[in-house]
Amino acid sequence: MRLVTALLVGLIFGLGISVSGMANPAKVLNFFDLAGTWDPSLAFVMAGALAVAIPGYRLVLARPAPAFEDRFQLPDTRVIDRRLILGSATFGIGWGIAGFCPGGALPAIGTGDPAVFLFLAALIGGLLGARVLQARAPARKPA
Amino acid sequence: METTFTPWSSLGGGVLIGLAAVLLMALHGRILGATGILGGLLRFDDPVDWRLRAALVVGMAAGPLVYLLATGQMPIIDLPISNLAVAVGGLIVGVGVSYGGGCTSGHGVCGNARFSRRSMVATLCFMATAFATVFLLRHVVGG
């Protein structure tokens, strides 16, 4: 049952990405190209998602626990440190180069487009590379 | 490369993305972040958790196929960039989201929907550098 609901949730997300156009790097990159072929669609995707998720989370998180688990797993870190800022800034650079982000690329697997697999292979390389670096350098104090 | 501005389908796709995020929290008590899901798939110490993430990704990848059944065509993937850019961008995204602790789905949708300050800062950072990167690549370097 848990796996079936997870599959369906994934499907809704994947369908959302497909319908929104966010699996398409050309469209994503055009959102960032204010001075050129600007396409504001991505802002509408974010607006639609937040319009549902803000009230939806408020309702759900007011409950004592999720349906299939004992508790909600929410991030407990609150610090805004160099790691968060530089990491996110780095992500934006890569996003601006490739036009894919992880959430757009995972559903895009279903299209079978070779570029998606190239992106995901590089993405996994980056994730594992960062994991190795992080294991070597013990967590420093927040900036 | 021009893309068509699609306010309604992007808004609708966004609503589905938001719905998926709310359902995952309501049922499984988790943040719907592509970085976290993928990162967890690259660990093998918790088989129950691994299967849940795998089910999510399989569902996501089925999104374009359901889209194909419904509309008669796959979601468009146009690449206005080279394969090298896809690979380099993917690697940078992987490192960035590891350190930043999330991407467009985890921080941009889920984190912002629960008004996490970390996620708001992360979103501002990756949006800013994505705008700057596309501007540089298209209008300074390639202009």
PDB file of C-alpha atoms in Angstrom:
ATOM      1  CA  MET A   1       0.000   0.000   0.000  1.00  0.00           C
ATOM      2  CA  ARG A   2       2.796   2.417   0.958  1.00  0.00           C
ATOM      3  CA  LEU A   3       4.584   1.717  -2.303  1.00  0.00           C
ATOM      4  CA  VAL A   4       1.390   2.166  -4.322  1.00  0.00           C
ATOM      5  CA  THR A   5       0.656   5.564  -2.817  1.00  0.00           C
ATOM      6  CA  ALA A   6       4.286   6.627  -3.305  1.00  0.00           C
ATOM      7  CA  LEU A   7       4.033   5.552  -6.937  1.00  0.00           C
ATOM      8  CA  LEU A   8       0.836   7.569  -7.395  1.00  0.00           C
ATOM      9  CA  VAL A   9       2.315  10.646  -5.698  1.00  0.00           C
ATOM     10  CA  GLY A  10       5.335  10.336  -7.988  1.00  0.00           C
ATOM     11  CA  LEU A  11       3.019  10.036 -10.970  1.00  0.00           C
ATOM     12  CA  ILE A  12       1.117  13.206 -10.032  1.00  0.00           C
ATOM     13  CA  PHE A  13       4.431  15.035  -9.697  1.00  0.00           C
ATOM     14  CA  GLY A  14       5.731  13.625 -12.995  1.00  0.00           C
ATOM     15  CA  LEU A  15       2.525  14.551 -14.749  1.00  0.00           C
ATOM     16  CA  GLY A  16       2.741  18.043 -13.254  1.00  0.00           C
ATOM     17  CA  ILE A  17       6.293  18.472 -14.541  1.00  0.00           C
ATOM     18  CA  SER A  18       5.204  17.198 -17.976  1.00  0.00           C
ATOM     19  CA  VAL A  19       2.164  19.487 -18.214  1.00  0.00           C
ATOM     20  CA  SER A  20       4.029  22.510 -16.876  1.00  0.00           C
ATOM     21  CA  GLY A  21       6.783  22.333 -19.491  1.00  0.00           C
ATOM     22  CA  MET A  22       9.490  22.206 -16.824  1.00  0.00           C
ATOM     23  CA  ALA A  23      11.029  19.036 -18.267  1.00  0.00           C
ATOM     24  CA  ASN A  24      12.109  21.207 -21.200  1.00  0.00           C
ATOM     25  CA  PRO A  25      15.499  22.927 -20.748  1.00  0.00           C
ATOM     26  CA  ALA A  26      14.739  25.417 -23.540  1.00  0.00           C
ATOM     27  CA  LYS A  27      11.711  26.667 -21.628  1.00  0.00           C
ATOM     28  CA  VAL A  28      13.483  26.765 -18.272  1.00  0.00           C
ATOM     29  CA  LEU A  29      16.484  28.633 -19.710  1.00  0.00           C
ATOM     30  CA  ASN A  30      14.179  31.139 -21.383  1.00  0.00           C
ATOM     31  CA  PHE A  31      12.683  31.997 -18.001  1.00  0.00           C
ATOM     32  CA  PHE A  32      16.136  33.183 -16.975  1.00  0.00           C
ATOM     33  CA  ASP A  33      16.735  35.053 -20.227  1.00  0.00           C
ATOM     34  CA  LEU A  34      15.101  38.366 -19.381  1.00  0.00           C
ATOM     35  CA  ALA A  35      17.238  40.186 -21.936  1.00  0.00           C
ATOM     36  CA  GLY A  36      16.451  37.726 -24.756  1.00  0.00           C
ATOM     37  CA  THR A  37      13.760  35.145 -25.489  1.00  0.00           C
ATOM     38  CA  TRP A  38      12.010  35.520 -22.118  1.00  0.00           C
ATOM     39  CA  ASP A  39       9.288  32.984 -21.266  1.00  0.00           C
ATOM     40  CA  PRO A  40       7.667  33.685 -17.875  1.00  0.00           C
ATOM     41  CA  SER A  41       6.023  30.224 -17.637  1.00  0.00           C
ATOM     42  CA  LEU A  42       8.232  28.988 -14.768  1.00  0.00           C
ATOM     43  CA  ALA A  43       6.831  31.675 -12.474  1.00  0.00           C
ATOM     44  CA  PHE A  44       3.346  30.307 -13.147  1.00  0.00           C
ATOM     45  CA  VAL A  45       4.508  26.797 -12.232  1.00  0.00           C
ATOM     46  CA  MET A  46       5.861  28.059  -8.912  1.00  0.00           C
ATOM     47  CA  ALA A  47       2.691  30.076  -8.299  1.00  0.00           C
ATOM     48  CA  GLY A  48       0.446  27.074  -8.991  1.00  0.00           C
ATOM     49  CA  ALA A  49       2.534  24.783  -6.794  1.00  0.00           C
ATOM     50  CA  LEU A  50       2.682  27.241  -3.884  1.00  0.00           C
ATOM     51  CA  ALA A  51      -1.028  28.091  -4.153  1.00  0.00           C
ATOM     52  CA  VAL A  52      -1.754  24.438  -3.346  1.00  0.00           C
ATOM     53  CA  ALA A  53       1.196  23.603  -1.099  1.00  0.00           C
ATOM     54  CA  ILE A  54       0.892  26.570   1.304  1.00  0.00           C
ATOM     55  CA  PRO A  55      -2.694  25.863   2.449  1.00  0.00           C
ATOM     56  CA  GLY A  56      -2.214  22.111   1.948  1.00  0.00           C
ATOM     57  CA  TYR A  57       0.824  21.928   4.233  1.00  0.00           C
ATOM     58  CA  ARG A  58      -0.949  24.091   6.796  1.00  0.00           C
ATOM     59  CA  LEU A  59      -3.847  21.608   6.948  1.00  0.00           C
ATOM     60  CA  VAL A  60      -1.658  18.506   6.893  1.00  0.00           C
ATOM     61  CA  LEU A  61       0.937  19.681   9.420  1.00  0.00           C
ATOM     62  CA  ALA A  62      -1.829  20.572  11.887  1.00  0.00           C
ATOM     63  CA  ARG A  63      -2.507  16.833  12.162  1.00  0.00           C
ATOM     64  CA  PRO A  64      -0.582  14.761  14.730  1.00  0.00           C
ATOM     65  CA  ALA A  65       1.063  12.430  12.194  1.00  0.00           C
ATOM     66  CA  PRO A  66       1.016  11.376   8.549  1.00  0.00           C
ATOM     67  CA  ALA A  67      -1.207   8.452   7.525  1.00  0.00           C
ATOM     68  CA  PHE A  68       1.504   5.787   7.187  1.00  0.00           C
ATOM     69  CA  GLU A  69       4.240   6.993   9.557  1.00  0.00           C
ATOM     70  CA  ASP A  70       4.622   7.878  13.223  1.00  0.00           C
ATOM     71  CA  ARG A  71       5.771  11.415  12.585  1.00  0.00           C
ATOM     72  CA  PHE A  72       6.482  14.074   9.990  1.00  0.00           C
ATOM     73  CA  GLN A  73      10.099  14.140   8.830  1.00  0.00           C
ATOM     74  CA  LEU A  74      10.852  17.841   8.591  1.00  0.00           C
ATOM     75  CA  PRO A  75      14.343  19.331   8.351  1.00  0.00           C
ATOM     76  CA  ASP A  76      15.417  20.454  11.824  1.00  0.00           C
ATOM     77  CA  THR A  77      18.278  22.704  10.724  1.00  0.00           C
ATOM     78  CA  ARG A  78      17.497  26.378  10.908  1.00  0.00           C
ATOM     79  CA  VAL A  79      20.896  27.942  10.419  1.00  0.00           C
ATOM     80  CA  ILE A  80      21.521  30.057   7.384  1.00  0.00           C
ATOM     81  CA  ASP A  81      25.194  29.425   6.777  1.00  0.00           C
ATOM     82  CA  ARG A  82      27.793  29.717   4.064  1.00  0.00           C
ATOM     83  CA  ARG A  83      27.173  26.133   3.062  1.00  0.00           C
ATOM     84  CA  LEU A  84      23.478  26.783   2.279  1.00  0.00           C
ATOM     85  CA  ILE A  85      24.191  30.030   0.440  1.00  0.00           C
ATOM     86  CA  LEU A  86      27.188  28.873  -1.601  1.00  0.00           C
ATOM     87  CA  GLY A  87      25.623  25.484  -2.316  1.00  0.00           C
ATOM     88  CA  SER A  88      22.395  27.024  -3.576  1.00  0.00           C
ATOM     89  CA  ALA A  89      24.273  29.654  -5.570  1.00  0.00           C
ATOM     90  CA  THR A  90      26.314  26.847  -7.160  1.00  0.00           C
ATOM     91  CA  PHE A  91      23.148  24.933  -8.001  1.00  0.00           C
ATOM     92  CA  GLY A  92      21.790  28.026  -9.799  1.00  0.00           C
ATOM     93  CA  ILE A  93      24.937  28.237 -11.937  1.00  0.00           C
ATOM     94  CA  GLY A  94      24.554  24.609 -13.022  1.00  0.00           C
ATOM     95  CA  TRP A  95      20.822  25.111 -13.611  1.00  0.00           C
ATOM     96  CA  GLY A  96      21.576  28.122 -15.784  1.00  0.00           C
ATOM     97  CA  ILE A  97      24.080  26.101 -17.820  1.00  0.00           C
ATOM     98  CA  ALA A  98      22.100  22.877 -18.298  1.00  0.00           C
ATOM     99  CA  GLY A  99      18.477  24.009 -17.999  1.00  0.00           C
ATOM    100  CA  PHE A 100      17.595  20.805 -16.150  1.00  0.00           C
ATOM    101  CA  CYS A 101      17.059  20.667 -12.412  1.00  0.00           C
ATOM    102  CA  PRO A 102      16.737  17.381 -10.468  1.00  0.00           C
ATOM    103  CA  GLY A 103      12.952  17.672 -10.161  1.00  0.00           C
ATOM    104  CA  GLY A 104      12.570  18.253 -13.869  1.00  0.00           C
ATOM    105  CA  ALA A 105      15.013  15.536 -14.887  1.00  0.00           C
ATOM    106  CA  LEU A 106      13.638  12.620 -12.813  1.00  0.00           C
ATOM    107  CA  PRO A 107      10.223  12.646 -14.545  1.00  0.00           C
ATOM    108  CA  ALA A 108      11.940  13.347 -17.878  1.00  0.00           C
ATOM    109  CA  ILE A 109      13.497   9.842 -17.647  1.00  0.00           C
ATOM    110  CA  GLY A 110      10.151   8.687 -19.042  1.00  0.00           C
ATOM    111  CA  THR A 111      10.720  10.516 -22.321  1.00  0.00           C
ATOM    112  CA  GLY A 112      13.787   8.361 -22.990  1.00  0.00           C
ATOM    113  CA  ASP A 113      15.704  11.400 -24.255  1.00  0.00           C
ATOM    114  CA  PRO A 114      19.472  10.676 -24.103  1.00  0.00           C
ATOM    115  CA  ALA A 115      20.217  14.191 -22.791  1.00  0.00           C
ATOM    116  CA  VAL A 116      18.211  13.393 -19.655  1.00  0.00           C
ATOM    117  CA  PHE A 117      20.408  10.393 -18.927  1.00  0.00           C
ATOM    118  CA  LEU A 118      23.543  12.420 -19.583  1.00  0.00           C
ATOM    119  CA  PHE A 119      22.338  15.080 -17.148  1.00  0.00           C
ATOM    120  CA  LEU A 120      21.371  12.514 -14.507  1.00  0.00           C
ATOM    121  CA  ALA A 121      24.701  10.690 -14.794  1.00  0.00           C
ATOM    122  CA  ALA A 122      26.552  13.979 -14.283  1.00  0.00           C
ATOM    123  CA  LEU A 123      24.169  14.952 -11.478  1.00  0.00           C
ATOM    124  CA  ILE A 124      24.817  11.662  -9.672  1.00  0.00           C
ATOM    125  CA  GLY A 125      28.555  12.181 -10.216  1.00  0.00           C
ATOM    126  CA  GLY A 126      28.248  15.602  -8.576  1.00  0.00           C
ATOM    127  CA  LEU A 127      26.178  14.256  -5.674  1.00  0.00           C
ATOM    128  CA  LEU A 128      28.641  11.448  -4.989  1.00  0.00           C
ATOM    129  CA  GLY A 129      31.630  13.741  -5.458  1.00  0.00           C
ATOM    130  CA  ALA A 130      30.215  16.181  -2.934  1.00  0.00           C
ATOM    131  CA  ARG A 131      29.559  13.302  -0.561  1.00  0.00           C
ATOM    132  CA  VAL A 132      33.228  12.296  -0.724  1.00  0.00           C
ATOM    133  CA  LEU A 133      34.342  15.900  -0.139  1.00  0.00           C
ATOM    134  CA  GLN A 134      31.943  16.272   2.777  1.00  0.00           C
ATOM    135  CA  ALA A 135      33.160  13.042   4.365  1.00  0.00           C
ATOM    136  CA  ARG A 136      36.762  14.297   4.186  1.00  0.00           C
ATOM    137  CA  ALA A 137      36.120  17.728   5.609  1.00  0.00           C
ATOM    138  CA  PRO A 138      34.250  17.469   8.935  1.00  0.00           C
ATOM    139  CA  ALA A 139      31.358  19.896   9.299  1.00  0.00           C
ATOM    140  CA  ARG A 140      32.674  23.320  10.181  1.00  0.00           C
ATOM    141  CA  LYS A 141      30.964  25.760  12.461  1.00  0.00           C
ATOM    142  CA  PRO A 142      28.238  27.815  10.770  1.00  0.00           C
ATOM    143  CA  ALA A 143      29.558  31.054   9.301  1.00  0.00           C
TER     144      ALA A 143
ATOM    145  CA  MET B   1      15.427  29.375 -29.248  1.00  0.00           C
ATOM    146  CA  GLU B   2      11.953  30.835 -28.662  1.00  0.00           C
ATOM    147  CA  THR B   3       9.463  28.919 -26.502  1.00  0.00           C
ATOM    148  CA  THR B   4       5.738  29.581 -26.227  1.00  0.00           C
ATOM    149  CA  PHE B   5       4.515  31.256 -23.063  1.00  0.00           C
ATOM    150  CA  THR B   6       2.076  28.750 -21.520  1.00  0.00           C
ATOM    151  CA  PRO B   7       0.456  30.407 -18.492  1.00  0.00           C
ATOM    152  CA  TRP B   8      -2.448  27.959 -18.112  1.00  0.00           C
ATOM    153  CA  SER B   9      -0.672  24.649 -18.587  1.00  0.00           C
ATOM    154  CA  SER B  10       2.227  25.859 -16.445  1.00  0.00           C
ATOM    155  CA  LEU B  11      -0.162  26.951 -13.697  1.00  0.00           C
ATOM    156  CA  GLY B  12      -2.022  23.624 -13.983  1.00  0.00           C
ATOM    157  CA  GLY B  13       1.211  21.633 -13.922  1.00  0.00           C
ATOM    158  CA  GLY B  14       2.283  23.647 -10.890  1.00  0.00           C
ATOM    159  CA  VAL B  15      -0.995  22.776  -9.132  1.00  0.00           C
ATOM    160  CA  LEU B  16      -0.267  19.067  -9.707  1.00  0.00           C
ATOM    161  CA  ILE B  17       3.278  19.506  -8.348  1.00  0.00           C
ATOM    162  CA  GLY B  18       1.884  21.241  -5.250  1.00  0.00           C
ATOM    163  CA  LEU B  19      -0.744  18.515  -4.847  1.00  0.00           C
ATOM    164  CA  ALA B  20       1.917  15.800  -5.006  1.00  0.00           C
ATOM    165  CA  ALA B  21       3.953  17.628  -2.332  1.00  0.00           C
ATOM    166  CA  VAL B  22       0.932  17.891  -0.018  1.00  0.00           C
ATOM    167  CA  LEU B  23      -0.044  14.238  -0.538  1.00  0.00           C
ATOM    168  CA  LEU B  24       3.470  12.989   0.187  1.00  0.00           C
ATOM    169  CA  MET B  25       3.464  14.942   3.454  1.00  0.00           C
ATOM    170  CA  ALA B  26      -0.053  13.790   4.380  1.00  0.00           C
ATOM    171  CA  LEU B  27       0.599  10.115   3.646  1.00  0.00           C
ATOM    172  CA  HIS B  28       4.308   9.588   4.239  1.00  0.00           C
ATOM    173  CA  GLY B  29       5.321  12.669   6.217  1.00  0.00           C
ATOM    174  CA  ARG B  30       8.096  13.647   3.840  1.00  0.00           C
ATOM    175  CA  ILE B  31       9.285  16.629   1.880  1.00  0.00           C
ATOM    176  CA  LEU B  32       8.959  16.080  -1.869  1.00  0.00           C
ATOM    177  CA  GLY B  33      12.450  17.128  -2.894  1.00  0.00           C
ATOM    178  CA  ALA B  34      14.119  15.597  -5.927  1.00  0.00           C
ATOM    179  CA  THR B  35      17.589  16.084  -4.391  1.00  0.00           C
ATOM    180  CA  GLY B  36      16.643  14.249  -1.215  1.00  0.00           C
ATOM    181  CA  ILE B  37      14.881  11.448  -3.082  1.00  0.00           C
ATOM    182  CA  LEU B  38      17.803  10.901  -5.442  1.00  0.00           C
ATOM    183  CA  GLY B  39      20.380  11.228  -2.643  1.00  0.00           C
ATOM    184  CA  GLY B  40      18.545   8.562  -0.651  1.00  0.00           C
ATOM    185  CA  LEU B  41      18.519   6.233  -3.657  1.00  0.00           C
ATOM    186  CA  LEU B  42      22.320   6.424  -3.619  1.00  0.00           C
ATOM    187  CA  ARG B  43      22.422   4.984  -0.081  1.00  0.00           C
ATOM    188  CA  PHE B  44      21.638   1.367   0.562  1.00  0.00           C
ATOM    189  CA  ASP B  45      21.418   1.079   4.338  1.00  0.00           C
ATOM    190  CA  ASP B  46      17.605   1.218   4.679  1.00  0.00           C
ATOM    191  CA  PRO B  47      15.775  -1.061   2.222  1.00  0.00           C
ATOM    192  CA  VAL B  48      12.246   0.040   3.272  1.00  0.00           C
ATOM    193  CA  ASP B  49      13.128   3.689   2.729  1.00  0.00           C
ATOM    194  CA  TRP B  50      14.936   2.858  -0.518  1.00  0.00           C
ATOM    195  CA  ARG B  51      11.886   1.104  -1.984  1.00  0.00           C
ATOM    196  CA  LEU B  52       9.671   4.065  -1.137  1.00  0.00           C
ATOM    197  CA  ARG B  53      12.028   6.443  -2.974  1.00  0.00           C
ATOM    198  CA  ALA B  54      12.291   4.035  -5.906  1.00  0.00           C
ATOM    199  CA  ALA B  55       8.476   3.907  -6.135  1.00  0.00           C
ATOM    200  CA  LEU B  56       8.370   7.717  -6.194  1.00  0.00           C
ATOM    201  CA  VAL B  57      10.904   7.895  -9.031  1.00  0.00           C
ATOM    202  CA  VAL B  58       9.171   5.159 -11.042  1.00  0.00           C
ATOM    203  CA  GLY B  59       5.911   7.093 -10.645  1.00  0.00           C
ATOM    204  CA  MET B  60       7.631  10.308 -11.731  1.00  0.00           C
ATOM    205  CA  ALA B  61       9.106   8.671 -14.826  1.00  0.00           C
ATOM    206  CA  ALA B  62       5.638   7.345 -15.694  1.00  0.00           C
ATOM    207  CA  GLY B  63       4.397  10.963 -15.804  1.00  0.00           C
ATOM    208  CA  PRO B  64       5.507  11.641 -19.401  1.00  0.00           C
ATOM    209  CA  LEU B  65       3.981   8.305 -20.518  1.00  0.00           C
ATOM    210  CA  VAL B  66       0.585   9.178 -19.046  1.00  0.00           C
ATOM    211  CA  TYR B  67       0.981  12.600 -20.679  1.00  0.00           C
ATOM    212  CA  LEU B  68       1.632  10.793 -23.973  1.00  0.00           C
ATOM    213  CA  LEU B  69      -1.506   8.680 -23.542  1.00  0.00           C
ATOM    214  CA  ALA B  70      -3.592  11.747 -22.752  1.00  0.00           C
ATOM    215  CA  THR B  71      -2.278  14.153 -25.386  1.00  0.00           C
ATOM    216  CA  GLY B  72      -0.776  11.921 -28.070  1.00  0.00           C
ATOM    217  CA  GLN B  73       2.692  13.384 -27.675  1.00  0.00           C
ATOM    218  CA  MET B  74       5.630  13.245 -25.273  1.00  0.00           C
ATOM    219  CA  PRO B  75       6.494  16.355 -23.272  1.00  0.00           C
ATOM    220  CA  ILE B  76       8.843  18.460 -25.402  1.00  0.00           C
ATOM    221  CA  ILE B  77      12.543  18.409 -24.584  1.00  0.00           C
ATOM    222  CA  ASP B  78      14.472  20.965 -26.613  1.00  0.00           C
ATOM    223  CA  LEU B  79      18.131  21.540 -25.932  1.00  0.00           C
ATOM    224  CA  PRO B  80      19.461  24.910 -27.027  1.00  0.00           C
ATOM    225  CA  ILE B  81      22.841  23.860 -25.574  1.00  0.00           C
ATOM    226  CA  SER B  82      25.606  21.310 -26.214  1.00  0.00           C
ATOM    227  CA  ASN B  83      25.918  17.902 -24.571  1.00  0.00           C
ATOM    228  CA  LEU B  84      29.029  19.227 -22.878  1.00  0.00           C
ATOM    229  CA  ALA B  85      26.947  21.979 -21.261  1.00  0.00           C
ATOM    230  CA  VAL B  86      24.400  19.385 -20.097  1.00  0.00           C
ATOM    231  CA  ALA B  87      27.155  17.303 -18.497  1.00  0.00           C
ATOM    232  CA  VAL B  88      29.041  20.211 -16.920  1.00  0.00           C
ATOM    233  CA  GLY B  89      25.783  21.757 -15.712  1.00  0.00           C
ATOM    234  CA  GLY B  90      24.674  18.422 -14.244  1.00  0.00           C
ATOM    235  CA  LEU B  91      27.904  18.011 -12.326  1.00  0.00           C
ATOM    236  CA  ILE B  92      27.665  21.540 -10.913  1.00  0.00           C
ATOM    237  CA  VAL B  93      24.000  21.028  -9.992  1.00  0.00           C
ATOM    238  CA  GLY B  94      24.924  17.822  -8.161  1.00  0.00           C
ATOM    239  CA  VAL B  95      27.587  19.519  -6.053  1.00  0.00           C
ATOM    240  CA  GLY B  96      25.410  22.581  -5.438  1.00  0.00           C
ATOM    241  CA  VAL B  97      22.272  20.777  -4.297  1.00  0.00           C
ATOM    242  CA  SER B  98      24.344  18.538  -2.004  1.00  0.00           C
ATOM    243  CA  TYR B  99      25.771  21.495  -0.134  1.00  0.00           C
ATOM    244  CA  GLY B 100      22.606  23.601  -0.444  1.00  0.00           C
ATOM    245  CA  GLY B 101      20.469  20.739   0.844  1.00  0.00           C
ATOM    246  CA  GLY B 102      17.824  20.932  -1.858  1.00  0.00           C
ATOM    247  CA  CYS B 103      16.700  22.216  -5.217  1.00  0.00           C
ATOM    248  CA  THR B 104      13.671  23.744  -6.898  1.00  0.00           C
ATOM    249  CA  SER B 105      11.268  21.130  -5.525  1.00  0.00           C
ATOM    250  CA  GLY B 106      12.599  20.731  -1.990  1.00  0.00           C
ATOM    251  CA  HIS B 107      13.472  24.368  -1.221  1.00  0.00           C
ATOM    252  CA  GLY B 108      11.527  26.177  -3.965  1.00  0.00           C
ATOM    253  CA  VAL B 109       8.174  24.473  -3.479  1.00  0.00           C
ATOM    254  CA  CYS B 110       8.132  22.510  -0.212  1.00  0.00           C
ATOM    255  CA  GLY B 111      10.391  24.704   1.925  1.00  0.00           C
ATOM    256  CA  ASN B 112       8.862  27.962   0.790  1.00  0.00           C
ATOM    257  CA  ALA B 113       5.363  26.528   1.275  1.00  0.00           C
ATOM    258  CA  ARG B 114       6.090  26.096   4.975  1.00  0.00           C
ATOM    259  CA  PHE B 115       7.857  29.467   5.119  1.00  0.00           C
ATOM    260  CA  SER B 116      11.266  28.004   5.976  1.00  0.00           C
ATOM    261  CA  ARG B 117      13.781  30.846   6.087  1.00  0.00           C
ATOM    262  CA  ARG B 118      16.533  28.538   4.884  1.00  0.00           C
ATOM    263  CA  SER B 119      14.511  27.666   1.827  1.00  0.00           C
ATOM    264  CA  MET B 120      13.688  31.287   1.086  1.00  0.00           C
ATOM    265  CA  VAL B 121      17.386  32.182   1.221  1.00  0.00           C
ATOM    266  CA  ALA B 122      18.288  29.136  -0.904  1.00  0.00           C
ATOM    267  CA  THR B 123      15.654  30.033  -3.509  1.00  0.00           C
ATOM    268  CA  LEU B 124      16.868  33.625  -3.753  1.00  0.00           C
ATOM    269  CA  CYS B 125      20.446  32.377  -4.184  1.00  0.00           C
ATOM    270  CA  PHE B 126      19.803  29.816  -6.916  1.00  0.00           C
ATOM    271  CA  MET B 127      17.398  32.054  -8.798  1.00  0.00           C
ATOM    272  CA  ALA B 128      19.890  34.931  -8.719  1.00  0.00           C
ATOM    273  CA  THR B 129      22.807  32.865 -10.008  1.00  0.00           C
ATOM    274  CA  ALA B 130      20.649  31.155 -12.652  1.00  0.00           C
ATOM    275  CA  PHE B 131      19.577  34.568 -14.021  1.00  0.00           C
ATOM    276  CA  ALA B 132      23.181  35.760 -13.911  1.00  0.00           C
ATOM    277  CA  THR B 133      24.543  32.610 -15.566  1.00  0.00           C
ATOM    278  CA  VAL B 134      22.074  32.691 -18.461  1.00  0.00           C
ATOM    279  CA  PHE B 135      22.725  36.391 -18.966  1.00  0.00           C
ATOM    280  CA  LEU B 136      26.477  35.821 -19.036  1.00  0.00           C
ATOM    281  CA  LEU B 137      26.330  32.799 -21.333  1.00  0.00           C
ATOM    282  CA  ARG B 138      23.829  34.289 -23.780  1.00  0.00           C
ATOM    283  CA  HIS B 139      24.577  37.988 -23.817  1.00  0.00           C
ATOM    284  CA  VAL B 140      28.163  38.440 -22.651  1.00  0.00           C
ATOM    285  CA  VAL B 141      30.107  35.331 -23.654  1.00  0.00           C
ATOM    286  CA  GLY B 142      27.884  34.171 -26.506  1.00  0.00           C
ATOM    287  CA  GLY B 143      26.507  37.597 -27.440  1.00  0.00           C
TER     288      GLY B 143
END
